[in-house]
Amino acid sequence: MSITKDKIDLTRLPQHIAVIMDGNGRWAKQQGKMRIFGHQNGVGAVRAISEAAAELGVKYLTLYAFSTENWNRSSIEVDALMKLLSKTISEELDTLNNNNIRLNAIGDLERLPKYNYDALIDTIEKTKNNSRMTLTLCLSYSGRWEITQAAKMIAEKVKSGELQTEQIDEKCFSTFLNTKDMPDPELLIRTSGEERLSNFLLWQLAYSEFYFTDKFWPDFGKEDLYEAIVDYQSRERRFGKTSEQLIDKK
């Protein structure tokens, strides 16, 4: 039985949802198609989930679109993915603006093909004043890459005398991450039945709730998003405290 929107407590929404969109290739294989067919059909799920999340009142939606490890796939698949990404980013501009969604991107973006990078920056610029929700695409991204880059920047600051080692704490370190302008995700969703992080937002997901589903990404719809949020709202988030401490605090 599918979950309907009225089952969600809108006063306890996760402010930030992160998604590992997994299973496009396996979905295509089930259809007897090439892997890119799965990626093409995954675009519809991105649109549906983005619109549904914005409609509910979620402020940040972050999607793992292309990892640094994905560059190791066949050149044919990578090239097809890059062209699909560029086409989709340009074609979805009206959808983003009509839903008042701001596009953002994090990762080693300079590694993207120029035509891809230019399309991305153009859409980011044309949606920068939208305020309903921020949709972040993680492109050429990995958690270890991000943490390594942050460590390098901090080392340079210390070397130049702009930062003292005693000033470095979790809050300071977070300001050097790609996600410095957004809160950490409260909820992580991963599709396709896999139950691992795959090098995604390793710092930011320290206290996130994880939700795994066997559905492949192209089949993941708004009712599945509602189900993930309802499941999230059924959990007790303790952040290292006991249930009794949380009750006493109330």
JSON list of C-alpha atoms in Angstrom, two decimals:
[
{"chain": "A", "resi": 1, "resn": "MET", "atom": "CA", "xyz": [0.00, 0.00, 0.00]},
{"chain": "A", "resi": 2, "resn": "SER", "atom": "CA", "xyz": [1.45, 3.37, -1.05]},
{"chain": "A", "resi": 3, "resn": "ILE", "atom": "CA", "xyz": [1.96, 6.18, 1.46]},
{"chain": "A", "resi": 4, "resn": "THR", "atom": "CA", "xyz": [-0.02, 9.37, 0.84]},
{"chain": "A", "resi": 5, "resn": "LYS", "atom": "CA", "xyz": [1.17, 12.89, 1.57]},
{"chain": "A", "resi": 6, "resn": "ASP", "atom": "CA", "xyz": [-1.35, 13.37, 4.38]},
{"chain": "A", "resi": 7, "resn": "LYS", "atom": "CA", "xyz": [0.57, 10.80, 6.49]},
{"chain": "A", "resi": 8, "resn": "ILE", "atom": "CA", "xyz": [3.50, 13.21, 6.75]},
{"chain": "A", "resi": 9, "resn": "ASP", "atom": "CA", "xyz": [3.83, 15.56, 9.73]},
{"chain": "A", "resi": 10, "resn": "LEU", "atom": "CA", "xyz": [4.77, 18.78, 7.93]},
{"chain": "A", "resi": 11, "resn": "THR", "atom": "CA", "xyz": [6.01, 20.29, 11.21]},
{"chain": "A", "resi": 12, "resn": "ARG", "atom": "CA", "xyz": [8.77, 17.65, 11.45]},
{"chain": "A", "resi": 13, "resn": "LEU", "atom": "CA", "xyz": [10.12, 17.54, 7.91]},
{"chain": "A", "resi": 14, "resn": "PRO", "atom": "CA", "xyz": [13.80, 16.87, 7.36]},
{"chain": "A", "resi": 15, "resn": "GLN", "atom": "CA", "xyz": [15.24, 20.20, 6.25]},
{"chain": "A", "resi": 16, "resn": "HIS", "atom": "CA", "xyz": [17.83, 18.47, 4.07]},
{"chain": "A", "resi": 17, "resn": "ILE", "atom": "CA", "xyz": [17.43, 15.16, 2.22]},
{"chain": "A", "resi": 18, "resn": "ALA", "atom": "CA", "xyz": [20.35, 13.51, 0.39]},
{"chain": "A", "resi": 19, "resn": "VAL", "atom": "CA", "xyz": [19.83, 10.77, -2.20]},
{"chain": "A", "resi": 20, "resn": "ILE", "atom": "CA", "xyz": [22.12, 8.14, -3.72]},
{"chain": "A", "resi": 21, "resn": "MET", "atom": "CA", "xyz": [20.30, 7.51, -7.01]},
{"chain": "A", "resi": 22, "resn": "ASP", "atom": "CA", "xyz": [21.31, 3.92, -7.65]},
{"chain": "A", "resi": 23, "resn": "GLY", "atom": "CA", "xyz": [20.15, 1.19, -10.01]},
{"chain": "A", "resi": 24, "resn": "ASN", "atom": "CA", "xyz": [19.76, 2.91, -13.39]},
{"chain": "A", "resi": 25, "resn": "GLY", "atom": "CA", "xyz": [22.00, 0.40, -15.15]},
{"chain": "A", "resi": 26, "resn": "ARG", "atom": "CA", "xyz": [20.37, -2.66, -13.59]},
{"chain": "A", "resi": 27, "resn": "TRP", "atom": "CA", "xyz": [16.92, -1.26, -14.35]},
{"chain": "A", "resi": 28, "resn": "ALA", "atom": "CA", "xyz": [17.90, -0.89, -18.02]},
{"chain": "A", "resi": 29, "resn": "LYS", "atom": "CA", "xyz": [19.31, -4.42, -18.07]},
{"chain": "A", "resi": 30, "resn": "GLN", "atom": "CA", "xyz": [15.95, -5.76, -16.86]},
{"chain": "A", "resi": 31, "resn": "GLN", "atom": "CA", "xyz": [14.37, -4.04, -19.86]},
{"chain": "A", "resi": 32, "resn": "GLY", "atom": "CA", "xyz": [16.96, -5.56, -22.20]},
{"chain": "A", "resi": 33, "resn": "LYS", "atom": "CA", "xyz": [18.36, -2.08, -22.91]},
{"chain": "A", "resi": 34, "resn": "MET", "atom": "CA", "xyz": [21.73, -0.33, -22.77]},
{"chain": "A", "resi": 35, "resn": "ARG", "atom": "CA", "xyz": [22.74, 1.28, -19.45]},
{"chain": "A", "resi": 36, "resn": "ILE", "atom": "CA", "xyz": [22.22, 4.81, -20.79]},
{"chain": "A", "resi": 37, "resn": "PHE", "atom": "CA", "xyz": [18.51, 3.95, -21.22]},
{"chain": "A", "resi": 38, "resn": "GLY", "atom": "CA", "xyz": [18.33, 3.62, -17.45]},
{"chain": "A", "resi": 39, "resn": "HIS", "atom": "CA", "xyz": [20.03, 6.96, -16.93]},
{"chain": "A", "resi": 40, "resn": "GLN", "atom": "CA", "xyz": [17.62, 8.60, -19.36]},
{"chain": "A", "resi": 41, "resn": "ASN", "atom": "CA", "xyz": [14.64, 7.23, -17.44]},
{"chain": "A", "resi": 42, "resn": "GLY", "atom": "CA", "xyz": [16.23, 8.26, -14.15]},
{"chain": "A", "resi": 43, "resn": "VAL", "atom": "CA", "xyz": [15.78, 11.90, -15.19]},
{"chain": "A", "resi": 44, "resn": "GLY", "atom": "CA", "xyz": [12.03, 11.56, -14.72]},
{"chain": "A", "resi": 45, "resn": "ALA", "atom": "CA", "xyz": [12.57, 10.40, -11.14]},
{"chain": "A", "resi": 46, "resn": "VAL", "atom": "CA", "xyz": [14.80, 13.42, -10.46]},
{"chain": "A", "resi": 47, "resn": "ARG", "atom": "CA", "xyz": [12.07, 15.74, -11.71]},
{"chain": "A", "resi": 48, "resn": "ALA", "atom": "CA", "xyz": [9.32, 13.99, -9.72]},
{"chain": "A", "resi": 49, "resn": "ILE", "atom": "CA", "xyz": [11.27, 13.86, -6.46]},
{"chain": "A", "resi": 50, "resn": "SER", "atom": "CA", "xyz": [12.49, 17.45, -6.78]},
{"chain": "A", "resi": 51, "resn": "GLU", "atom": "CA", "xyz": [8.97, 18.75, -7.33]},
{"chain": "A", "resi": 52, "resn": "ALA", "atom": "CA", "xyz": [7.53, 16.60, -4.53]},
{"chain": "A", "resi": 53, "resn": "ALA", "atom": "CA", "xyz": [10.21, 17.63, -2.03]},
{"chain": "A", "resi": 54, "resn": "ALA", "atom": "CA", "xyz": [9.76, 21.32, -2.84]},
{"chain": "A", "resi": 55, "resn": "GLU", "atom": "CA", "xyz": [5.97, 21.01, -2.57]},
{"chain": "A", "resi": 56, "resn": "LEU", "atom": "CA", "xyz": [6.29, 19.46, 0.92]},
{"chain": "A", "resi": 57, "resn": "GLY", "atom": "CA", "xyz": [8.59, 22.22, 2.15]},
{"chain": "A", "resi": 58, "resn": "VAL", "atom": "CA", "xyz": [11.97, 20.47, 2.14]},
{"chain": "A", "resi": 59, "resn": "LYS", "atom": "CA", "xyz": [14.60, 23.22, 1.88]},
{"chain": "A", "resi": 60, "resn": "TYR", "atom": "CA", "xyz": [17.58, 21.24, 0.55]},
{"chain": "A", "resi": 61, "resn": "LEU", "atom": "CA", "xyz": [17.70, 18.21, -1.74]},
{"chain": "A", "resi": 62, "resn": "THR", "atom": "CA", "xyz": [21.14, 16.84, -2.64]},
{"chain": "A", "resi": 63, "resn": "LEU", "atom": "CA", "xyz": [21.57, 14.20, -5.35]},
{"chain": "A", "resi": 64, "resn": "TYR", "atom": "CA", "xyz": [24.64, 12.03, -5.94]},
{"chain": "A", "resi": 65, "resn": "ALA", "atom": "CA", "xyz": [24.73, 12.33, -9.72]},
{"chain": "A", "resi": 66, "resn": "PHE", "atom": "CA", "xyz": [28.30, 11.42, -10.72]},
{"chain": "A", "resi": 67, "resn": "SER", "atom": "CA", "xyz": [31.14, 10.35, -8.44]},
{"chain": "A", "resi": 68, "resn": "THR", "atom": "CA", "xyz": [34.88, 10.75, -8.95]},
{"chain": "A", "resi": 69, "resn": "GLU", "atom": "CA", "xyz": [34.99, 6.95, -9.28]},
{"chain": "A", "resi": 70, "resn": "ASN", "atom": "CA", "xyz": [32.45, 7.08, -12.14]},
{"chain": "A", "resi": 71, "resn": "TRP", "atom": "CA", "xyz": [35.17, 8.51, -14.39]},
{"chain": "A", "resi": 72, "resn": "ASN", "atom": "CA", "xyz": [36.57, 4.95, -14.40]},
{"chain": "A", "resi": 73, "resn": "ARG", "atom": "CA", "xyz": [33.56, 3.61, -16.31]},
{"chain": "A", "resi": 74, "resn": "SER", "atom": "CA", "xyz": [33.79, 3.00, -20.05]},
{"chain": "A", "resi": 75, "resn": "SER", "atom": "CA", "xyz": [34.43, 6.13, -22.11]},
{"chain": "A", "resi": 76, "resn": "ILE", "atom": "CA", "xyz": [31.24, 5.40, -24.07]},
{"chain": "A", "resi": 77, "resn": "GLU", "atom": "CA", "xyz": [29.08, 5.45, -20.92]},
{"chain": "A", "resi": 78, "resn": "VAL", "atom": "CA", "xyz": [30.84, 8.49, -19.45]},
{"chain": "A", "resi": 79, "resn": "ASP", "atom": "CA", "xyz": [30.46, 10.45, -22.69]},
{"chain": "A", "resi": 80, "resn": "ALA", "atom": "CA", "xyz": [26.78, 9.50, -22.91]},
{"chain": "A", "resi": 81, "resn": "LEU", "atom": "CA", "xyz": [26.23, 10.51, -19.28]},
{"chain": "A", "resi": 82, "resn": "MET", "atom": "CA", "xyz": [27.91, 13.88, -19.78]},
{"chain": "A", "resi": 83, "resn": "LYS", "atom": "CA", "xyz": [25.79, 14.63, -22.86]},
{"chain": "A", "resi": 84, "resn": "LEU", "atom": "CA", "xyz": [22.63, 13.55, -21.04]},
{"chain": "A", "resi": 85, "resn": "LEU", "atom": "CA", "xyz": [23.54, 15.72, -18.07]},
{"chain": "A", "resi": 86, "resn": "SER", "atom": "CA", "xyz": [24.15, 18.78, -20.23]},
{"chain": "A", "resi": 87, "resn": "LYS", "atom": "CA", "xyz": [20.88, 18.25, -22.14]},
{"chain": "A", "resi": 88, "resn": "THR", "atom": "CA", "xyz": [18.87, 17.70, -18.97]},
{"chain": "A", "resi": 89, "resn": "ILE", "atom": "CA", "xyz": [20.27, 20.71, -17.13]},
{"chain": "A", "resi": 90, "resn": "SER", "atom": "CA", "xyz": [19.32, 23.00, -20.02]},
{"chain": "A", "resi": 91, "resn": "GLU", "atom": "CA", "xyz": [15.90, 21.44, -20.61]},
{"chain": "A", "resi": 92, "resn": "GLU", "atom": "CA", "xyz": [14.90, 21.50, -16.94]},
{"chain": "A", "resi": 93, "resn": "LEU", "atom": "CA", "xyz": [15.45, 25.25, -16.52]},
{"chain": "A", "resi": 94, "resn": "ASP", "atom": "CA", "xyz": [11.73, 26.01, -16.86]},
{"chain": "A", "resi": 95, "resn": "THR", "atom": "CA", "xyz": [10.84, 23.23, -14.39]},
{"chain": "A", "resi": 96, "resn": "LEU", "atom": "CA", "xyz": [13.26, 24.69, -11.84]},
{"chain": "A", "resi": 97, "resn": "ASN", "atom": "CA", "xyz": [11.98, 28.24, -12.26]},
{"chain": "A", "resi": 98, "resn": "ASN", "atom": "CA", "xyz": [8.32, 27.22, -12.28]},
{"chain": "A", "resi": 99, "resn": "ASN", "atom": "CA", "xyz": [8.87, 25.44, -8.96]},
{"chain": "A", "resi": 100, "resn": "ASN", "atom": "CA", "xyz": [11.04, 28.24, -7.52]},
{"chain": "A", "resi": 101, "resn": "ILE", "atom": "CA", "xyz": [13.98, 25.81, -7.12]},
{"chain": "A", "resi": 102, "resn": "ARG", "atom": "CA", "xyz": [17.58, 27.03, -7.09]},
{"chain": "A", "resi": 103, "resn": "LEU", "atom": "CA", "xyz": [20.17, 24.79, -8.74]},
{"chain": "A", "resi": 104, "resn": "ASN", "atom": "CA", "xyz": [23.52, 24.26, -7.05]},
{"chain": "A", "resi": 105, "resn": "ALA", "atom": "CA", "xyz": [26.45, 21.93, -7.78]},
{"chain": "A", "resi": 106, "resn": "ILE", "atom": "CA", "xyz": [29.40, 20.66, -5.75]},
{"chain": "A", "resi": 107, "resn": "GLY", "atom": "CA", "xyz": [32.42, 18.53, -6.60]},
{"chain": "A", "resi": 108, "resn": "ASP", "atom": "CA", "xyz": [35.48, 18.78, -8.83]},
{"chain": "A", "resi": 109, "resn": "LEU", "atom": "CA", "xyz": [33.44, 20.71, -11.41]},
{"chain": "A", "resi": 110, "resn": "GLU", "atom": "CA", "xyz": [36.46, 21.84, -13.43]},
{"chain": "A", "resi": 111, "resn": "ARG", "atom": "CA", "xyz": [36.95, 18.22, -14.47]},
{"chain": "A", "resi": 112, "resn": "LEU", "atom": "CA", "xyz": [33.64, 18.30, -16.37]},
{"chain": "A", "resi": 113, "resn": "PRO", "atom": "CA", "xyz": [33.71, 18.79, -20.16]},
{"chain": "A", "resi": 114, "resn": "LYS", "atom": "CA", "xyz": [33.50, 22.51, -21.02]},
{"chain": "A", "resi": 115, "resn": "TYR", "atom": "CA", "xyz": [30.10, 22.23, -22.72]},
{"chain": "A", "resi": 116, "resn": "ASN", "atom": "CA", "xyz": [28.81, 20.52, -19.60]},
{"chain": "A", "resi": 117, "resn": "TYR", "atom": "CA", "xyz": [30.33, 23.00, -17.20]},
{"chain": "A", "resi": 118, "resn": "ASP", "atom": "CA", "xyz": [28.99, 25.95, -19.19]},
{"chain": "A", "resi": 119, "resn": "ALA", "atom": "CA", "xyz": [25.44, 24.55, -19.25]},
{"chain": "A", "resi": 120, "resn": "LEU", "atom": "CA", "xyz": [25.62, 23.93, -15.51]},
{"chain": "A", "resi": 121, "resn": "ILE", "atom": "CA", "xyz": [26.86, 27.42, -14.65]},
{"chain": "A", "resi": 122, "resn": "ASP", "atom": "CA", "xyz": [24.28, 29.00, -16.96]},
{"chain": "A", "resi": 123, "resn": "THR", "atom": "CA", "xyz": [21.38, 27.23, -15.22]},
{"chain": "A", "resi": 124, "resn": "ILE", "atom": "CA", "xyz": [22.81, 27.95, -11.77]},
{"chain": "A", "resi": 125, "resn": "GLU", "atom": "CA", "xyz": [22.96, 31.65, -12.70]},
{"chain": "A", "resi": 126, "resn": "LYS", "atom": "CA", "xyz": [19.42, 31.68, -14.10]},
{"chain": "A", "resi": 127, "resn": "THR", "atom": "CA", "xyz": [17.96, 30.07, -10.95]},
{"chain": "A", "resi": 128, "resn": "LYS", "atom": "CA", "xyz": [20.06, 31.86, -8.32]},
{"chain": "A", "resi": 129, "resn": "ASN", "atom": "CA", "xyz": [17.16, 34.00, -7.06]},
{"chain": "A", "resi": 130, "resn": "ASN", "atom": "CA", "xyz": [14.79, 31.05, -6.52]},
{"chain": "A", "resi": 131, "resn": "SER", "atom": "CA", "xyz": [14.11, 30.47, -2.84]},
{"chain": "A", "resi": 132, "resn": "ARG", "atom": "CA", "xyz": [11.70, 27.57, -2.31]},
{"chain": "A", "resi": 133, "resn": "MET", "atom": "CA", "xyz": [14.33, 24.81, -2.31]},
{"chain": "A", "resi": 134, "resn": "THR", "atom": "CA", "xyz": [18.00, 24.32, -3.22]},
{"chain": "A", "resi": 135, "resn": "LEU", "atom": "CA", "xyz": [18.66, 21.33, -5.47]},
{"chain": "A", "resi": 136, "resn": "THR", "atom": "CA", "xyz": [22.33, 20.36, -5.31]},
{"chain": "A", "resi": 137, "resn": "LEU", "atom": "CA", "xyz": [23.91, 18.03, -7.86]},
{"chain": "A", "resi": 138, "resn": "CYS", "atom": "CA", "xyz": [27.06, 16.24, -6.70]},
{"chain": "A", "resi": 139, "resn": "LEU", "atom": "CA", "xyz": [29.16, 15.96, -9.87]},
{"chain": "A", "resi": 140, "resn": "SER", "atom": "CA", "xyz": [32.66, 14.53, -10.06]},
{"chain": "A", "resi": 141, "resn": "TYR", "atom": "CA", "xyz": [32.30, 14.34, -6.29]},
{"chain": "A", "resi": 142, "resn": "SER", "atom": "CA", "xyz": [33.39, 12.01, -3.52]},
{"chain": "A", "resi": 143, "resn": "GLY", "atom": "CA", "xyz": [33.50, 12.42, 0.24]},
{"chain": "A", "resi": 144, "resn": "ARG", "atom": "CA", "xyz": [37.19, 11.59, 0.54]},
{"chain": "A", "resi": 145, "resn": "TRP", "atom": "CA", "xyz": [38.03, 14.04, -2.25]},
{"chain": "A", "resi": 146, "resn": "GLU", "atom": "CA", "xyz": [36.09, 16.77, -0.46]},
{"chain": "A", "resi": 147, "resn": "ILE", "atom": "CA", "xyz": [37.73, 16.11, 2.91]},
{"chain": "A", "resi": 148, "resn": "THR", "atom": "CA", "xyz": [41.18, 16.00, 1.30]},
{"chain": "A", "resi": 149, "resn": "GLN", "atom": "CA", "xyz": [40.54, 19.34, -0.44]},
{"chain": "A", "resi": 150, "resn": "ALA", "atom": "CA", "xyz": [39.39, 20.86, 2.86]},
{"chain": "A", "resi": 151, "resn": "ALA", "atom": "CA", "xyz": [42.54, 19.62, 4.61]},
{"chain": "A", "resi": 152, "resn": "LYS", "atom": "CA", "xyz": [44.71, 21.16, 1.89]},
{"chain": "A", "resi": 153, "resn": "MET", "atom": "CA", "xyz": [42.96, 24.53, 2.18]},
{"chain": "A", "resi": 154, "resn": "ILE", "atom": "CA", "xyz": [43.32, 24.51, 5.96]},
{"chain": "A", "resi": 155, "resn": "ALA", "atom": "CA", "xyz": [47.02, 23.64, 5.64]},
{"chain": "A", "resi": 156, "resn": "GLU", "atom": "CA", "xyz": [47.52, 26.60, 3.30]},
{"chain": "A", "resi": 157, "resn": "LYS", "atom": "CA", "xyz": [45.75, 28.91, 5.76]},
{"chain": "A", "resi": 158, "resn": "VAL", "atom": "CA", "xyz": [47.94, 27.68, 8.62]},
{"chain": "A", "resi": 159, "resn": "LYS", "atom": "CA", "xyz": [51.07, 28.02, 6.49]},
{"chain": "A", "resi": 160, "resn": "SER", "atom": "CA", "xyz": [50.22, 31.63, 5.59]},
{"chain": "A", "resi": 161, "resn": "GLY", "atom": "CA", "xyz": [49.42, 32.50, 9.19]},
{"chain": "A", "resi": 162, "resn": "GLU", "atom": "CA", "xyz": [45.75, 33.20, 8.47]},
{"chain": "A", "resi": 163, "resn": "LEU", "atom": "CA", "xyz": [44.67, 30.33, 10.71]},
{"chain": "A", "resi": 164, "resn": "GLN", "atom": "CA", "xyz": [46.10, 28.96, 13.96]},
{"chain": "A", "resi": 165, "resn": "THR", "atom": "CA", "xyz": [46.02, 25.22, 14.65]},
{"chain": "A", "resi": 166, "resn": "GLU", "atom": "CA", "xyz": [44.17, 25.78, 17.93]},
{"chain": "A", "resi": 167, "resn": "GLN", "atom": "CA", "xyz": [41.36, 27.42, 15.96]},
{"chain": "A", "resi": 168, "resn": "ILE", "atom": "CA", "xyz": [40.68, 24.23, 14.02]},
{"chain": "A", "resi": 169, "resn": "ASP", "atom": "CA", "xyz": [37.63, 22.37, 15.34]},
{"chain": "A", "resi": 170, "resn": "GLU", "atom": "CA", "xyz": [34.61, 20.69, 13.73]},
{"chain": "A", "resi": 171, "resn": "LYS", "atom": "CA", "xyz": [32.86, 24.00, 13.08]},
{"chain": "A", "resi": 172, "resn": "CYS", "atom": "CA", "xyz": [35.98, 25.47, 11.48]},
{"chain": "A", "resi": 173, "resn": "PHE", "atom": "CA", "xyz": [36.59, 22.37, 9.36]},
{"chain": "A", "resi": 174, "resn": "SER", "atom": "CA", "xyz": [33.01, 22.44, 8.08]},
{"chain": "A", "resi": 175, "resn": "THR", "atom": "CA", "xyz": [33.52, 25.92, 6.62]},
{"chain": "A", "resi": 176, "resn": "PHE", "atom": "CA", "xyz": [36.06, 24.46, 4.18]},
{"chain": "A", "resi": 177, "resn": "LEU", "atom": "CA", "xyz": [33.67, 21.82, 2.83]},
{"chain": "A", "resi": 178, "resn": "ASN", "atom": "CA", "xyz": [31.65, 22.14, -0.39]},
{"chain": "A", "resi": 179, "resn": "THR", "atom": "CA", "xyz": [28.49, 22.10, 1.73]},
{"chain": "A", "resi": 180, "resn": "LYS", "atom": "CA", "xyz": [29.44, 25.00, 3.98]},
{"chain": "A", "resi": 181, "resn": "ASP", "atom": "CA", "xyz": [26.33, 26.97, 3.02]},
{"chain": "A", "resi": 182, "resn": "MET", "atom": "CA", "xyz": [23.81, 24.25, 3.86]},
{"chain": "A", "resi": 183, "resn": "PRO", "atom": "CA", "xyz": [22.87, 22.17, 6.92]},
{"chain": "A", "resi": 184, "resn": "ASP", "atom": "CA", "xyz": [23.88, 18.51, 7.17]},
{"chain": "A", "resi": 185, "resn": "PRO", "atom": "CA", "xyz": [21.29, 16.08, 5.79]},
{"chain": "A", "resi": 186, "resn": "GLU", "atom": "CA", "xyz": [18.89, 14.63, 8.35]},
{"chain": "A", "resi": 187, "resn": "LEU", "atom": "CA", "xyz": [17.84, 11.87, 5.95]},
{"chain": "A", "resi": 188, "resn": "LEU", "atom": "CA", "xyz": [19.79, 9.82, 3.41]},
{"chain": "A", "resi": 189, "resn": "ILE", "atom": "CA", "xyz": [17.88, 7.74, 0.87]},
{"chain": "A", "resi": 190, "resn": "ARG", "atom": "CA", "xyz": [19.56, 5.05, -1.24]},
{"chain": "A", "resi": 191, "resn": "THR", "atom": "CA", "xyz": [17.74, 3.10, -3.92]},
{"chain": "A", "resi": 192, "resn": "SER", "atom": "CA", "xyz": [18.39, -0.33, -5.56]},
{"chain": "A", "resi": 193, "resn": "GLY", "atom": "CA", "xyz": [18.90, -2.41, -2.41]},
{"chain": "A", "resi": 194, "resn": "GLU", "atom": "CA", "xyz": [22.53, -1.47, -1.79]},
{"chain": "A", "resi": 195, "resn": "GLU", "atom": "CA", "xyz": [23.33, -0.46, 1.80]},
{"chain": "A", "resi": 196, "resn": "ARG", "atom": "CA", "xyz": [26.55, 1.55, 1.75]},
{"chain": "A", "resi": 197, "resn": "LEU", "atom": "CA", "xyz": [27.60, 5.19, 1.43]},
{"chain": "A", "resi": 198, "resn": "SER", "atom": "CA", "xyz": [29.80, 4.78, -1.65]},
{"chain": "A", "resi": 199, "resn": "ASN", "atom": "CA", "xyz": [32.02, 7.71, -0.66]},
{"chain": "A", "resi": 200, "resn": "PHE", "atom": "CA", "xyz": [29.11, 10.17, -0.39]},
{"chain": "A", "resi": 201, "resn": "LEU", "atom": "CA", "xyz": [29.04, 13.09, 2.07]},
{"chain": "A", "resi": 202, "resn": "LEU", "atom": "CA", "xyz": [31.19, 11.18, 4.56]},
{"chain": "A", "resi": 203, "resn": "TRP", "atom": "CA", "xyz": [31.54, 14.12, 6.96]},
{"chain": "A", "resi": 204, "resn": "GLN", "atom": "CA", "xyz": [27.99, 15.42, 6.65]},
{"chain": "A", "resi": 205, "resn": "LEU", "atom": "CA", "xyz": [26.16, 12.11, 7.16]},
{"chain": "A", "resi": 206, "resn": "ALA", "atom": "CA", "xyz": [27.62, 11.46, 10.63]},
{"chain": "A", "resi": 207, "resn": "TYR", "atom": "CA", "xyz": [24.20, 11.67, 12.34]},
{"chain": "A", "resi": 208, "resn": "SER", "atom": "CA", "xyz": [21.83, 11.26, 9.40]},
{"chain": "A", "resi": 209, "resn": "GLU", "atom": "CA", "xyz": [19.06, 8.67, 9.36]},
{"chain": "A", "resi": 210, "resn": "PHE", "atom": "CA", "xyz": [19.51, 6.10, 6.56]},
{"chain": "A", "resi": 211, "resn": "TYR", "atom": "CA", "xyz": [16.65, 4.77, 4.46]},
{"chain": "A", "resi": 212, "resn": "PHE", "atom": "CA", "xyz": [17.26, 1.94, 1.98]},
{"chain": "A", "resi": 213, "resn": "THR", "atom": "CA", "xyz": [14.80, 0.67, -0.63]},
{"chain": "A", "resi": 214, "resn": "ASP", "atom": "CA", "xyz": [15.04, -2.16, -3.15]},
{"chain": "A", "resi": 215, "resn": "LYS", "atom": "CA", "xyz": [13.47, -0.02, -5.87]},
{"chain": "A", "resi": 216, "resn": "PHE", "atom": "CA", "xyz": [15.74, 1.04, -8.71]},
{"chain": "A", "resi": 217, "resn": "TRP", "atom": "CA", "xyz": [16.00, 4.79, -9.15]},
{"chain": "A", "resi": 218, "resn": "PRO", "atom": "CA", "xyz": [13.86, 5.07, -12.34]},
{"chain": "A", "resi": 219, "resn": "ASP", "atom": "CA", "xyz": [10.97, 3.45, -10.41]},
{"chain": "A", "resi": 220, "resn": "PHE", "atom": "CA", "xyz": [11.32, 5.71, -7.35]},
{"chain": "A", "resi": 221, "resn": "GLY", "atom": "CA", "xyz": [8.33, 8.08, -7.24]},
{"chain": "A", "resi": 222, "resn": "LYS", "atom": "CA", "xyz": [6.83, 10.68, -4.95]},
{"chain": "A", "resi": 223, "resn": "GLU", "atom": "CA", "xyz": [4.96, 8.06, -2.91]},
{"chain": "A", "resi": 224, "resn": "ASP", "atom": "CA", "xyz": [8.32, 6.40, -2.22]},
{"chain": "A", "resi": 225, "resn": "LEU", "atom": "CA", "xyz": [9.67, 9.74, -1.02]},
{"chain": "A", "resi": 226, "resn": "TYR", "atom": "CA", "xyz": [6.65, 10.12, 1.26]},
{"chain": "A", "resi": 227, "resn": "GLU", "atom": "CA", "xyz": [7.28, 6.62, 2.65]},
{"chain": "A", "resi": 228, "resn": "ALA", "atom": "CA", "xyz": [10.93, 7.46, 3.38]},
{"chain": "A", "resi": 229, "resn": "ILE", "atom": "CA", "xyz": [9.92, 10.65, 5.21]},
{"chain": "A", "resi": 230, "resn": "VAL", "atom": "CA", "xyz": [7.22, 8.88, 7.25]},
{"chain": "A", "resi": 231, "resn": "ASP", "atom": "CA", "xyz": [9.79, 6.24, 8.22]},
{"chain": "A", "resi": 232, "resn": "TYR", "atom": "CA", "xyz": [12.23, 9.01, 9.20]},
{"chain": "A", "resi": 233, "resn": "GLN", "atom": "CA", "xyz": [9.58, 10.66, 11.36]},
{"chain": "A", "resi": 234, "resn": "SER", "atom": "CA", "xyz": [8.99, 7.39, 13.23]},
{"chain": "A", "resi": 235, "resn": "ARG", "atom": "CA", "xyz": [12.58, 7.33, 14.51]},
{"chain": "A", "resi": 236, "resn": "GLU", "atom": "CA", "xyz": [14.03, 8.77, 17.68]},
{"chain": "A", "resi": 237, "resn": "ARG", "atom": "CA", "xyz": [17.07, 10.91, 16.91]},
{"chain": "A", "resi": 238, "resn": "ARG", "atom": "CA", "xyz": [19.31, 10.88, 20.01]},
{"chain": "A", "resi": 239, "resn": "PHE", "atom": "CA", "xyz": [22.67, 12.27, 18.82]},
{"chain": "A", "resi": 240, "resn": "GLY", "atom": "CA", "xyz": [24.53, 10.19, 21.40]},
{"chain": "A", "resi": 241, "resn": "LYS", "atom": "CA", "xyz": [22.07, 10.87, 24.23]},
{"chain": "A", "resi": 242, "resn": "THR", "atom": "CA", "xyz": [19.68, 8.40, 25.86]},
{"chain": "A", "resi": 243, "resn": "SER", "atom": "CA", "xyz": [15.91, 8.33, 25.36]},
{"chain": "A", "resi": 244, "resn": "GLU", "atom": "CA", "xyz": [15.51, 9.41, 29.00]},
{"chain": "A", "resi": 245, "resn": "GLN", "atom": "CA", "xyz": [17.65, 12.50, 28.42]},
{"chain": "A", "resi": 246, "resn": "LEU", "atom": "CA", "xyz": [15.48, 13.51, 25.48]},
{"chain": "A", "resi": 247, "resn": "ILE", "atom": "CA", "xyz": [12.31, 13.07, 27.57]},
{"chain": "A", "resi": 248, "resn": "ASP", "atom": "CA", "xyz": [13.76, 15.12, 30.44]},
{"chain": "A", "resi": 249, "resn": "LYS", "atom": "CA", "xyz": [14.67, 17.89, 28.00]},
{"chain": "A", "resi": 250, "resn": "LYS", "atom": "CA", "xyz": [11.03, 18.11, 26.89]}
]
